[in-house]
Amino acid sequence: LGCANWAMFFVLLGARETGKSYAVTNFFVDQFVEKGIPFVWLRLTDRQSQKLLQNNAERLVDPDIKRKYNLDLVTNGTNVYQVTRRSAPDKNGKTKVLEKKLMARVLNLSTFYTDKGSIFDKDFLNDPNMRYNIACDEFEREKGEKNTFDILYALVNQLENLVRSTKERVKVFFMGNTLEEASDILAAFNFIPEEFGLYKLKKRRA
C-alpha cells in the first residue's frame, strides 16, 4: 500500500466493510511502529472525528491491529498517543502513564480554520525516514446530509495547515464508499471511475 513513489494521492473506493480503512490504518500504524512516523486522520465533521477519539481511540484503530502491534493508546484532545512506559499498579490495580509518544492526530475538514498547528515541525523532513501520512476517511457526504461547507475548499486549506507547500514525501489516502453521484474531491481529479479497476492518473499524481 502506498508503494507508488510517484503518486501523492491514493483513492480507495468500495462498498462498506470491505477493509479500506483497515488497510490504511494498518499501513500507518506499521509506519509508526517501524519508523516512528506519525499520521493524521481526517473526517468531514467534528462530530465524526470526536467519535473516533472516544474510549482512547477504540474506533480509530481496529482491535486486531492493536493486538498485532501491542498498542496501548491514550488520547488527549485531538492527539492519540502510544504509551511507552507505565507505573507499577497501585493497590487498586491502576497504573499511571509515565512516557508516551504521539502516534496520530484526528482532525476534520469542517473546522480547518481552527487547526493552525501541525504535528509535523519545520524540520520534520530533515530525517530521511520521515514522510507525511494523511488519510481522509469517508470523504463524501451521507445521503441527505446538509451541505454546510465546501469540502474541496476545506480539504485544500487543511492540507495546507498540515504540510504547508511541500510536495515531497507526502502520501494522502482518500477512502470512500461506492458513489452514486460525483463527489467534490473526485471531481477535482477530473476523473469519475465507471468500472471496477486500478487507475493511474499520472498528471494528477494519483
JSON list of C-alpha atoms in Angstrom, two decimals:
[
{"chain": "A", "resi": 1, "resn": "LEU", "atom": "CA", "xyz": [0.00, 0.00, 0.00]},
{"chain": "A", "resi": 2, "resn": "GLY", "atom": "CA", "xyz": [1.37, 3.43, -0.91]},
{"chain": "A", "resi": 3, "resn": "CYS", "atom": "CA", "xyz": [4.33, 1.90, -2.78]},
{"chain": "A", "resi": 4, "resn": "ALA", "atom": "CA", "xyz": [3.91, 4.06, -5.90]},
{"chain": "A", "resi": 5, "resn": "ASN", "atom": "CA", "xyz": [6.51, 6.71, -5.05]},
{"chain": "A", "resi": 6, "resn": "TRP", "atom": "CA", "xyz": [5.49, 8.93, -7.98]},
{"chain": "A", "resi": 7, "resn": "ALA", "atom": "CA", "xyz": [1.97, 9.31, -6.52]},
{"chain": "A", "resi": 8, "resn": "MET", "atom": "CA", "xyz": [0.92, 11.75, -3.83]},
{"chain": "A", "resi": 9, "resn": "PHE", "atom": "CA", "xyz": [-2.76, 10.81, -3.70]},
{"chain": "A", "resi": 10, "resn": "PHE", "atom": "CA", "xyz": [-4.35, 7.37, -3.34]},
{"chain": "A", "resi": 11, "resn": "VAL", "atom": "CA", "xyz": [-8.13, 6.96, -3.68]},
{"chain": "A", "resi": 12, "resn": "LEU", "atom": "CA", "xyz": [-9.75, 3.75, -2.44]},
{"chain": "A", "resi": 13, "resn": "LEU", "atom": "CA", "xyz": [-13.41, 3.27, -3.38]},
{"chain": "A", "resi": 14, "resn": "GLY", "atom": "CA", "xyz": [-15.67, 0.37, -2.50]},
{"chain": "A", "resi": 15, "resn": "ALA", "atom": "CA", "xyz": [-18.65, -0.80, -0.51]},
{"chain": "A", "resi": 16, "resn": "ARG", "atom": "CA", "xyz": [-18.74, -0.55, 3.27]},
{"chain": "A", "resi": 17, "resn": "GLU", "atom": "CA", "xyz": [-16.98, -3.23, 5.33]},
{"chain": "A", "resi": 18, "resn": "THR", "atom": "CA", "xyz": [-14.50, -4.10, 2.57]},
{"chain": "A", "resi": 19, "resn": "GLY", "atom": "CA", "xyz": [-11.39, -3.20, 4.57]},
{"chain": "A", "resi": 20, "resn": "LYS", "atom": "CA", "xyz": [-10.41, 0.17, 3.09]},
{"chain": "A", "resi": 21, "resn": "SER", "atom": "CA", "xyz": [-9.95, 1.97, 6.40]},
{"chain": "A", "resi": 22, "resn": "TYR", "atom": "CA", "xyz": [-8.47, -1.15, 8.00]},
{"chain": "A", "resi": 23, "resn": "ALA", "atom": "CA", "xyz": [-5.79, -1.44, 5.30]},
{"chain": "A", "resi": 24, "resn": "VAL", "atom": "CA", "xyz": [-4.77, 2.23, 5.55]},
{"chain": "A", "resi": 25, "resn": "THR", "atom": "CA", "xyz": [-4.78, 2.19, 9.36]},
{"chain": "A", "resi": 26, "resn": "ASN", "atom": "CA", "xyz": [-2.64, -0.94, 9.38]},
{"chain": "A", "resi": 27, "resn": "PHE", "atom": "CA", "xyz": [-0.19, 0.69, 6.93]},
{"chain": "A", "resi": 28, "resn": "PHE", "atom": "CA", "xyz": [0.01, 3.87, 9.02]},
{"chain": "A", "resi": 29, "resn": "VAL", "atom": "CA", "xyz": [0.46, 2.02, 12.31]},
{"chain": "A", "resi": 30, "resn": "ASP", "atom": "CA", "xyz": [3.18, -0.15, 10.77]},
{"chain": "A", "resi": 31, "resn": "GLN", "atom": "CA", "xyz": [4.96, 3.01, 9.60]},
{"chain": "A", "resi": 32, "resn": "PHE", "atom": "CA", "xyz": [4.68, 4.44, 13.12]},
{"chain": "A", "resi": 33, "resn": "VAL", "atom": "CA", "xyz": [5.91, 1.31, 14.90]},
{"chain": "A", "resi": 34, "resn": "GLU", "atom": "CA", "xyz": [8.76, 0.58, 12.48]},
{"chain": "A", "resi": 35, "resn": "LYS", "atom": "CA", "xyz": [9.90, 4.12, 11.63]},
{"chain": "A", "resi": 36, "resn": "GLY", "atom": "CA", "xyz": [8.27, 6.43, 14.17]},
{"chain": "A", "resi": 37, "resn": "ILE", "atom": "CA", "xyz": [6.21, 8.25, 11.51]},
{"chain": "A", "resi": 38, "resn": "PRO", "atom": "CA", "xyz": [3.06, 9.87, 12.98]},
{"chain": "A", "resi": 39, "resn": "PHE", "atom": "CA", "xyz": [-0.08, 10.25, 10.89]},
{"chain": "A", "resi": 40, "resn": "VAL", "atom": "CA", "xyz": [-3.15, 12.44, 10.54]},
{"chain": "A", "resi": 41, "resn": "TRP", "atom": "CA", "xyz": [-6.68, 11.03, 10.18]},
{"chain": "A", "resi": 42, "resn": "LEU", "atom": "CA", "xyz": [-9.30, 13.36, 8.72]},
{"chain": "A", "resi": 43, "resn": "ARG", "atom": "CA", "xyz": [-13.08, 13.14, 8.72]},
{"chain": "A", "resi": 44, "resn": "LEU", "atom": "CA", "xyz": [-15.59, 15.62, 7.32]},
{"chain": "A", "resi": 45, "resn": "THR", "atom": "CA", "xyz": [-17.11, 16.95, 10.55]},
{"chain": "A", "resi": 46, "resn": "ASP", "atom": "CA", "xyz": [-16.14, 17.45, 14.18]},
{"chain": "A", "resi": 47, "resn": "ARG", "atom": "CA", "xyz": [-18.87, 15.04, 15.32]},
{"chain": "A", "resi": 48, "resn": "GLN", "atom": "CA", "xyz": [-17.36, 12.27, 13.20]},
{"chain": "A", "resi": 49, "resn": "SER", "atom": "CA", "xyz": [-13.80, 12.89, 14.37]},
{"chain": "A", "resi": 50, "resn": "GLN", "atom": "CA", "xyz": [-14.85, 13.01, 18.04]},
{"chain": "A", "resi": 51, "resn": "LYS", "atom": "CA", "xyz": [-16.42, 9.56, 17.72]},
{"chain": "A", "resi": 52, "resn": "LEU", "atom": "CA", "xyz": [-13.06, 8.17, 16.63]},
{"chain": "A", "resi": 53, "resn": "LEU", "atom": "CA", "xyz": [-11.38, 9.61, 19.73]},
{"chain": "A", "resi": 54, "resn": "GLN", "atom": "CA", "xyz": [-13.82, 8.15, 22.26]},
{"chain": "A", "resi": 55, "resn": "ASN", "atom": "CA", "xyz": [-12.58, 5.48, 24.67]},
{"chain": "A", "resi": 56, "resn": "ASN", "atom": "CA", "xyz": [-8.92, 6.04, 23.81]},
{"chain": "A", "resi": 57, "resn": "ALA", "atom": "CA", "xyz": [-9.45, 5.92, 20.04]},
{"chain": "A", "resi": 58, "resn": "GLU", "atom": "CA", "xyz": [-11.04, 2.48, 20.01]},
{"chain": "A", "resi": 59, "resn": "ARG", "atom": "CA", "xyz": [-12.83, 3.31, 16.73]},
{"chain": "A", "resi": 60, "resn": "LEU", "atom": "CA", "xyz": [-9.71, 4.67, 15.08]},
{"chain": "A", "resi": 61, "resn": "VAL", "atom": "CA", "xyz": [-7.55, 1.56, 15.42]},
{"chain": "A", "resi": 62, "resn": "ASP", "atom": "CA", "xyz": [-9.13, -1.86, 14.98]},
{"chain": "A", "resi": 63, "resn": "PRO", "atom": "CA", "xyz": [-8.64, -4.28, 17.92]},
{"chain": "A", "resi": 64, "resn": "ASP", "atom": "CA", "xyz": [-6.84, -6.71, 15.59]},
{"chain": "A", "resi": 65, "resn": "ILE", "atom": "CA", "xyz": [-4.28, -4.02, 14.75]},
{"chain": "A", "resi": 66, "resn": "LYS", "atom": "CA", "xyz": [-3.88, -3.11, 18.42]},
{"chain": "A", "resi": 67, "resn": "ARG", "atom": "CA", "xyz": [-3.11, -6.73, 19.26]},
{"chain": "A", "resi": 68, "resn": "LYS", "atom": "CA", "xyz": [-0.82, -7.16, 16.26]},
{"chain": "A", "resi": 69, "resn": "TYR", "atom": "CA", "xyz": [1.36, -4.21, 17.27]},
{"chain": "A", "resi": 70, "resn": "ASN", "atom": "CA", "xyz": [0.77, -4.44, 21.03]},
{"chain": "A", "resi": 71, "resn": "LEU", "atom": "CA", "xyz": [-0.58, -0.90, 21.19]},
{"chain": "A", "resi": 72, "resn": "ASP", "atom": "CA", "xyz": [-1.51, 0.85, 24.44]},
{"chain": "A", "resi": 73, "resn": "LEU", "atom": "CA", "xyz": [-3.28, 4.02, 23.36]},
{"chain": "A", "resi": 74, "resn": "VAL", "atom": "CA", "xyz": [-4.45, 7.11, 25.23]},
{"chain": "A", "resi": 75, "resn": "THR", "atom": "CA", "xyz": [-5.93, 10.34, 23.90]},
{"chain": "A", "resi": 76, "resn": "ASN", "atom": "CA", "xyz": [-5.63, 13.98, 24.83]},
{"chain": "A", "resi": 77, "resn": "GLY", "atom": "CA", "xyz": [-7.69, 16.44, 22.81]},
{"chain": "A", "resi": 78, "resn": "THR", "atom": "CA", "xyz": [-7.25, 15.52, 19.16]},
{"chain": "A", "resi": 79, "resn": "ASN", "atom": "CA", "xyz": [-3.99, 13.65, 19.79]},
{"chain": "A", "resi": 80, "resn": "VAL", "atom": "CA", "xyz": [-3.56, 9.88, 20.05]},
{"chain": "A", "resi": 81, "resn": "TYR", "atom": "CA", "xyz": [-0.51, 8.59, 21.93]},
{"chain": "A", "resi": 82, "resn": "GLN", "atom": "CA", "xyz": [1.20, 5.23, 22.24]},
{"chain": "A", "resi": 83, "resn": "VAL", "atom": "CA", "xyz": [2.11, 4.63, 25.89]},
{"chain": "A", "resi": 84, "resn": "THR", "atom": "CA", "xyz": [5.74, 3.54, 26.11]},
{"chain": "A", "resi": 85, "resn": "ARG", "atom": "CA", "xyz": [6.01, 3.28, 29.91]},
{"chain": "A", "resi": 86, "resn": "ARG", "atom": "CA", "xyz": [3.55, 2.94, 32.77]},
{"chain": "A", "resi": 87, "resn": "SER", "atom": "CA", "xyz": [3.97, 2.94, 36.53]},
{"chain": "A", "resi": 88, "resn": "ALA", "atom": "CA", "xyz": [3.59, -0.18, 38.60]},
{"chain": "A", "resi": 89, "resn": "PRO", "atom": "CA", "xyz": [-0.05, -0.91, 39.54]},
{"chain": "A", "resi": 90, "resn": "ASP", "atom": "CA", "xyz": [-1.29, 0.68, 42.77]},
{"chain": "A", "resi": 91, "resn": "LYS", "atom": "CA", "xyz": [-3.36, -1.16, 45.38]},
{"chain": "A", "resi": 92, "resn": "ASN", "atom": "CA", "xyz": [-6.41, -0.80, 43.13]},
{"chain": "A", "resi": 93, "resn": "GLY", "atom": "CA", "xyz": [-4.59, -2.17, 40.12]},
{"chain": "A", "resi": 94, "resn": "LYS", "atom": "CA", "xyz": [-4.44, 1.17, 38.35]},
{"chain": "A", "resi": 95, "resn": "THR", "atom": "CA", "xyz": [-1.34, 2.49, 36.59]},
{"chain": "A", "resi": 96, "resn": "LYS", "atom": "CA", "xyz": [-0.17, 5.94, 35.52]},
{"chain": "A", "resi": 97, "resn": "VAL", "atom": "CA", "xyz": [1.26, 6.90, 32.14]},
{"chain": "A", "resi": 98, "resn": "LEU", "atom": "CA", "xyz": [4.92, 7.83, 32.60]},
{"chain": "A", "resi": 99, "resn": "GLU", "atom": "CA", "xyz": [6.02, 8.13, 28.96]},
{"chain": "A", "resi": 100, "resn": "LYS", "atom": "CA", "xyz": [4.11, 8.35, 25.72]},
{"chain": "A", "resi": 101, "resn": "LYS", "atom": "CA", "xyz": [4.77, 9.07, 22.06]},
{"chain": "A", "resi": 102, "resn": "LEU", "atom": "CA", "xyz": [2.49, 10.92, 19.64]},
{"chain": "A", "resi": 103, "resn": "MET", "atom": "CA", "xyz": [1.13, 8.46, 17.08]},
{"chain": "A", "resi": 104, "resn": "ALA", "atom": "CA", "xyz": [-1.70, 10.33, 15.39]},
{"chain": "A", "resi": 105, "resn": "ARG", "atom": "CA", "xyz": [-3.89, 13.39, 15.30]},
{"chain": "A", "resi": 106, "resn": "VAL", "atom": "CA", "xyz": [-7.59, 13.15, 14.43]},
{"chain": "A", "resi": 107, "resn": "LEU", "atom": "CA", "xyz": [-8.95, 16.27, 12.74]},
{"chain": "A", "resi": 108, "resn": "ASN", "atom": "CA", "xyz": [-11.83, 17.24, 10.49]},
{"chain": "A", "resi": 109, "resn": "LEU", "atom": "CA", "xyz": [-12.33, 19.37, 7.42]},
{"chain": "A", "resi": 110, "resn": "SER", "atom": "CA", "xyz": [-15.29, 21.47, 8.56]},
{"chain": "A", "resi": 111, "resn": "THR", "atom": "CA", "xyz": [-13.26, 23.35, 11.20]},
{"chain": "A", "resi": 112, "resn": "PHE", "atom": "CA", "xyz": [-9.95, 23.63, 9.33]},
{"chain": "A", "resi": 113, "resn": "TYR", "atom": "CA", "xyz": [-9.69, 27.30, 10.33]},
{"chain": "A", "resi": 114, "resn": "THR", "atom": "CA", "xyz": [-9.13, 26.33, 13.98]},
{"chain": "A", "resi": 115, "resn": "ASP", "atom": "CA", "xyz": [-6.32, 23.85, 13.20]},
{"chain": "A", "resi": 116, "resn": "LYS", "atom": "CA", "xyz": [-3.35, 26.13, 12.65]},
{"chain": "A", "resi": 117, "resn": "GLY", "atom": "CA", "xyz": [-0.76, 23.87, 14.24]},
{"chain": "A", "resi": 118, "resn": "SER", "atom": "CA", "xyz": [0.67, 20.71, 12.68]},
{"chain": "A", "resi": 119, "resn": "ILE", "atom": "CA", "xyz": [2.08, 17.55, 14.24]},
{"chain": "A", "resi": 120, "resn": "PHE", "atom": "CA", "xyz": [4.89, 17.99, 11.75]},
{"chain": "A", "resi": 121, "resn": "ASP", "atom": "CA", "xyz": [7.55, 20.56, 12.70]},
{"chain": "A", "resi": 122, "resn": "LYS", "atom": "CA", "xyz": [9.54, 22.56, 10.16]},
{"chain": "A", "resi": 123, "resn": "ASP", "atom": "CA", "xyz": [12.49, 20.15, 10.36]},
{"chain": "A", "resi": 124, "resn": "PHE", "atom": "CA", "xyz": [10.34, 17.05, 10.01]},
{"chain": "A", "resi": 125, "resn": "LEU", "atom": "CA", "xyz": [11.63, 16.05, 6.57]},
{"chain": "A", "resi": 126, "resn": "ASN", "atom": "CA", "xyz": [15.28, 16.52, 7.57]},
{"chain": "A", "resi": 127, "resn": "ASP", "atom": "CA", "xyz": [15.04, 12.94, 8.80]},
{"chain": "A", "resi": 128, "resn": "PRO", "atom": "CA", "xyz": [15.13, 10.80, 5.60]},
{"chain": "A", "resi": 129, "resn": "ASN", "atom": "CA", "xyz": [12.84, 8.21, 7.24]},
{"chain": "A", "resi": 130, "resn": "MET", "atom": "CA", "xyz": [10.02, 10.70, 7.75]},
{"chain": "A", "resi": 131, "resn": "ARG", "atom": "CA", "xyz": [7.13, 11.48, 5.45]},
{"chain": "A", "resi": 132, "resn": "TYR", "atom": "CA", "xyz": [3.65, 12.94, 5.66]},
{"chain": "A", "resi": 133, "resn": "ASN", "atom": "CA", "xyz": [1.00, 10.22, 6.10]},
{"chain": "A", "resi": 134, "resn": "ILE", "atom": "CA", "xyz": [-2.53, 11.61, 5.89]},
{"chain": "A", "resi": 135, "resn": "ALA", "atom": "CA", "xyz": [-5.90, 9.90, 5.44]},
{"chain": "A", "resi": 136, "resn": "CYS", "atom": "CA", "xyz": [-9.29, 11.38, 4.64]},
{"chain": "A", "resi": 137, "resn": "ASP", "atom": "CA", "xyz": [-11.90, 8.76, 5.51]},
{"chain": "A", "resi": 138, "resn": "GLU", "atom": "CA", "xyz": [-15.45, 8.73, 4.10]},
{"chain": "A", "resi": 139, "resn": "PHE", "atom": "CA", "xyz": [-14.88, 11.89, 2.11]},
{"chain": "A", "resi": 140, "resn": "GLU", "atom": "CA", "xyz": [-18.42, 12.04, 0.67]},
{"chain": "A", "resi": 141, "resn": "ARG", "atom": "CA", "xyz": [-21.43, 13.39, 2.47]},
{"chain": "A", "resi": 142, "resn": "GLU", "atom": "CA", "xyz": [-24.04, 10.90, 3.57]},
{"chain": "A", "resi": 143, "resn": "LYS", "atom": "CA", "xyz": [-27.25, 10.84, 1.57]},
{"chain": "A", "resi": 144, "resn": "GLY", "atom": "CA", "xyz": [-29.49, 13.60, 2.90]},
{"chain": "A", "resi": 145, "resn": "GLU", "atom": "CA", "xyz": [-26.70, 15.26, 4.89]},
{"chain": "A", "resi": 146, "resn": "LYS", "atom": "CA", "xyz": [-26.82, 19.06, 4.82]},
{"chain": "A", "resi": 147, "resn": "ASN", "atom": "CA", "xyz": [-24.29, 20.87, 2.65]},
{"chain": "A", "resi": 148, "resn": "THR", "atom": "CA", "xyz": [-22.88, 23.23, 5.27]},
{"chain": "A", "resi": 149, "resn": "PHE", "atom": "CA", "xyz": [-19.37, 23.80, 3.87]},
{"chain": "A", "resi": 150, "resn": "ASP", "atom": "CA", "xyz": [-17.29, 23.41, 0.71]},
{"chain": "A", "resi": 151, "resn": "ILE", "atom": "CA", "xyz": [-15.48, 20.06, 1.09]},
{"chain": "A", "resi": 152, "resn": "LEU", "atom": "CA", "xyz": [-12.79, 20.75, -1.51]},
{"chain": "A", "resi": 153, "resn": "TYR", "atom": "CA", "xyz": [-12.00, 24.23, -0.18]},
{"chain": "A", "resi": 154, "resn": "ALA", "atom": "CA", "xyz": [-11.78, 22.86, 3.36]},
{"chain": "A", "resi": 155, "resn": "LEU", "atom": "CA", "xyz": [-9.55, 19.98, 2.26]},
{"chain": "A", "resi": 156, "resn": "VAL", "atom": "CA", "xyz": [-7.09, 22.24, 0.47]},
{"chain": "A", "resi": 157, "resn": "ASN", "atom": "CA", "xyz": [-6.85, 24.52, 3.49]},
{"chain": "A", "resi": 158, "resn": "GLN", "atom": "CA", "xyz": [-6.50, 21.66, 5.96]},
{"chain": "A", "resi": 159, "resn": "LEU", "atom": "CA", "xyz": [-3.70, 20.10, 3.90]},
{"chain": "A", "resi": 160, "resn": "GLU", "atom": "CA", "xyz": [-2.00, 23.48, 3.79]},
{"chain": "A", "resi": 161, "resn": "ASN", "atom": "CA", "xyz": [-2.25, 23.60, 7.60]},
{"chain": "A", "resi": 162, "resn": "LEU", "atom": "CA", "xyz": [-0.54, 20.22, 7.80]},
{"chain": "A", "resi": 163, "resn": "VAL", "atom": "CA", "xyz": [2.15, 20.17, 5.13]},
{"chain": "A", "resi": 164, "resn": "ARG", "atom": "CA", "xyz": [2.35, 23.82, 4.08]},
{"chain": "A", "resi": 165, "resn": "SER", "atom": "CA", "xyz": [3.57, 23.97, 0.47]},
{"chain": "A", "resi": 166, "resn": "THR", "atom": "CA", "xyz": [5.76, 20.87, 0.38]},
{"chain": "A", "resi": 167, "resn": "LYS", "atom": "CA", "xyz": [5.13, 18.16, -2.21]},
{"chain": "A", "resi": 168, "resn": "GLU", "atom": "CA", "xyz": [7.92, 15.84, -1.13]},
{"chain": "A", "resi": 169, "resn": "ARG", "atom": "CA", "xyz": [7.32, 12.56, 0.68]},
{"chain": "A", "resi": 170, "resn": "VAL", "atom": "CA", "xyz": [3.59, 13.16, 1.00]},
{"chain": "A", "resi": 171, "resn": "LYS", "atom": "CA", "xyz": [1.02, 10.35, 0.93]},
{"chain": "A", "resi": 172, "resn": "VAL", "atom": "CA", "xyz": [-2.66, 11.31, 1.13]},
{"chain": "A", "resi": 173, "resn": "PHE", "atom": "CA", "xyz": [-5.22, 8.49, 1.15]},
{"chain": "A", "resi": 174, "resn": "PHE", "atom": "CA", "xyz": [-8.91, 9.02, 0.41]},
{"chain": "A", "resi": 175, "resn": "MET", "atom": "CA", "xyz": [-11.34, 6.25, 1.38]},
{"chain": "A", "resi": 176, "resn": "GLY", "atom": "CA", "xyz": [-14.89, 6.41, 0.13]},
{"chain": "A", "resi": 177, "resn": "ASN", "atom": "CA", "xyz": [-17.94, 4.25, -0.39]},
{"chain": "A", "resi": 178, "resn": "THR", "atom": "CA", "xyz": [-19.33, 3.37, -3.79]},
{"chain": "A", "resi": 179, "resn": "LEU", "atom": "CA", "xyz": [-20.52, 6.57, -5.39]},
{"chain": "A", "resi": 180, "resn": "GLU", "atom": "CA", "xyz": [-23.99, 7.23, -6.69]},
{"chain": "A", "resi": 181, "resn": "GLU", "atom": "CA", "xyz": [-23.00, 10.71, -7.81]},
{"chain": "A", "resi": 182, "resn": "ALA", "atom": "CA", "xyz": [-19.76, 12.56, -8.33]},
{"chain": "A", "resi": 183, "resn": "SER", "atom": "CA", "xyz": [-18.01, 13.70, -5.16]},
{"chain": "A", "resi": 184, "resn": "ASP", "atom": "CA", "xyz": [-16.37, 17.10, -4.83]},
{"chain": "A", "resi": 185, "resn": "ILE", "atom": "CA", "xyz": [-12.93, 15.58, -4.31]},
{"chain": "A", "resi": 186, "resn": "LEU", "atom": "CA", "xyz": [-13.10, 13.12, -7.20]},
{"chain": "A", "resi": 187, "resn": "ALA", "atom": "CA", "xyz": [-14.37, 15.89, -9.45]},
{"chain": "A", "resi": 188, "resn": "ALA", "atom": "CA", "xyz": [-11.20, 17.83, -8.58]},
{"chain": "A", "resi": 189, "resn": "PHE", "atom": "CA", "xyz": [-9.18, 14.97, -10.09]},
{"chain": "A", "resi": 190, "resn": "ASN", "atom": "CA", "xyz": [-11.41, 15.30, -13.17]},
{"chain": "A", "resi": 191, "resn": "PHE", "atom": "CA", "xyz": [-12.00, 11.56, -13.09]},
{"chain": "A", "resi": 192, "resn": "ILE", "atom": "CA", "xyz": [-15.03, 9.50, -12.07]},
{"chain": "A", "resi": 193, "resn": "PRO", "atom": "CA", "xyz": [-14.50, 5.72, -12.42]},
{"chain": "A", "resi": 194, "resn": "GLU", "atom": "CA", "xyz": [-17.31, 3.90, -14.16]},
{"chain": "A", "resi": 195, "resn": "GLU", "atom": "CA", "xyz": [-15.97, 0.36, -13.76]},
{"chain": "A", "resi": 196, "resn": "PHE", "atom": "CA", "xyz": [-14.06, -1.57, -11.11]},
{"chain": "A", "resi": 197, "resn": "GLY", "atom": "CA", "xyz": [-10.33, -1.37, -11.62]},
{"chain": "A", "resi": 198, "resn": "LEU", "atom": "CA", "xyz": [-6.97, 0.19, -10.79]},
{"chain": "A", "resi": 199, "resn": "TYR", "atom": "CA", "xyz": [-6.46, 3.60, -12.41]},
{"chain": "A", "resi": 200, "resn": "LYS", "atom": "CA", "xyz": [-3.31, 5.70, -12.60]},
{"chain": "A", "resi": 201, "resn": "LEU", "atom": "CA", "xyz": [-3.64, 9.45, -13.12]},
{"chain": "A", "resi": 202, "resn": "LYS", "atom": "CA", "xyz": [-0.01, 10.41, -13.67]},
{"chain": "A", "resi": 203, "resn": "LYS", "atom": "CA", "xyz": [-0.72, 14.09, -14.35]},
{"chain": "A", "resi": 204, "resn": "ARG", "atom": "CA", "xyz": [-2.63, 14.31, -11.06]},
{"chain": "A", "resi": 205, "resn": "ARG", "atom": "CA", "xyz": [-0.05, 12.23, -9.16]},
{"chain": "A", "resi": 206, "resn": "ALA", "atom": "CA", "xyz": [-2.91, 9.92, -8.13]}
]
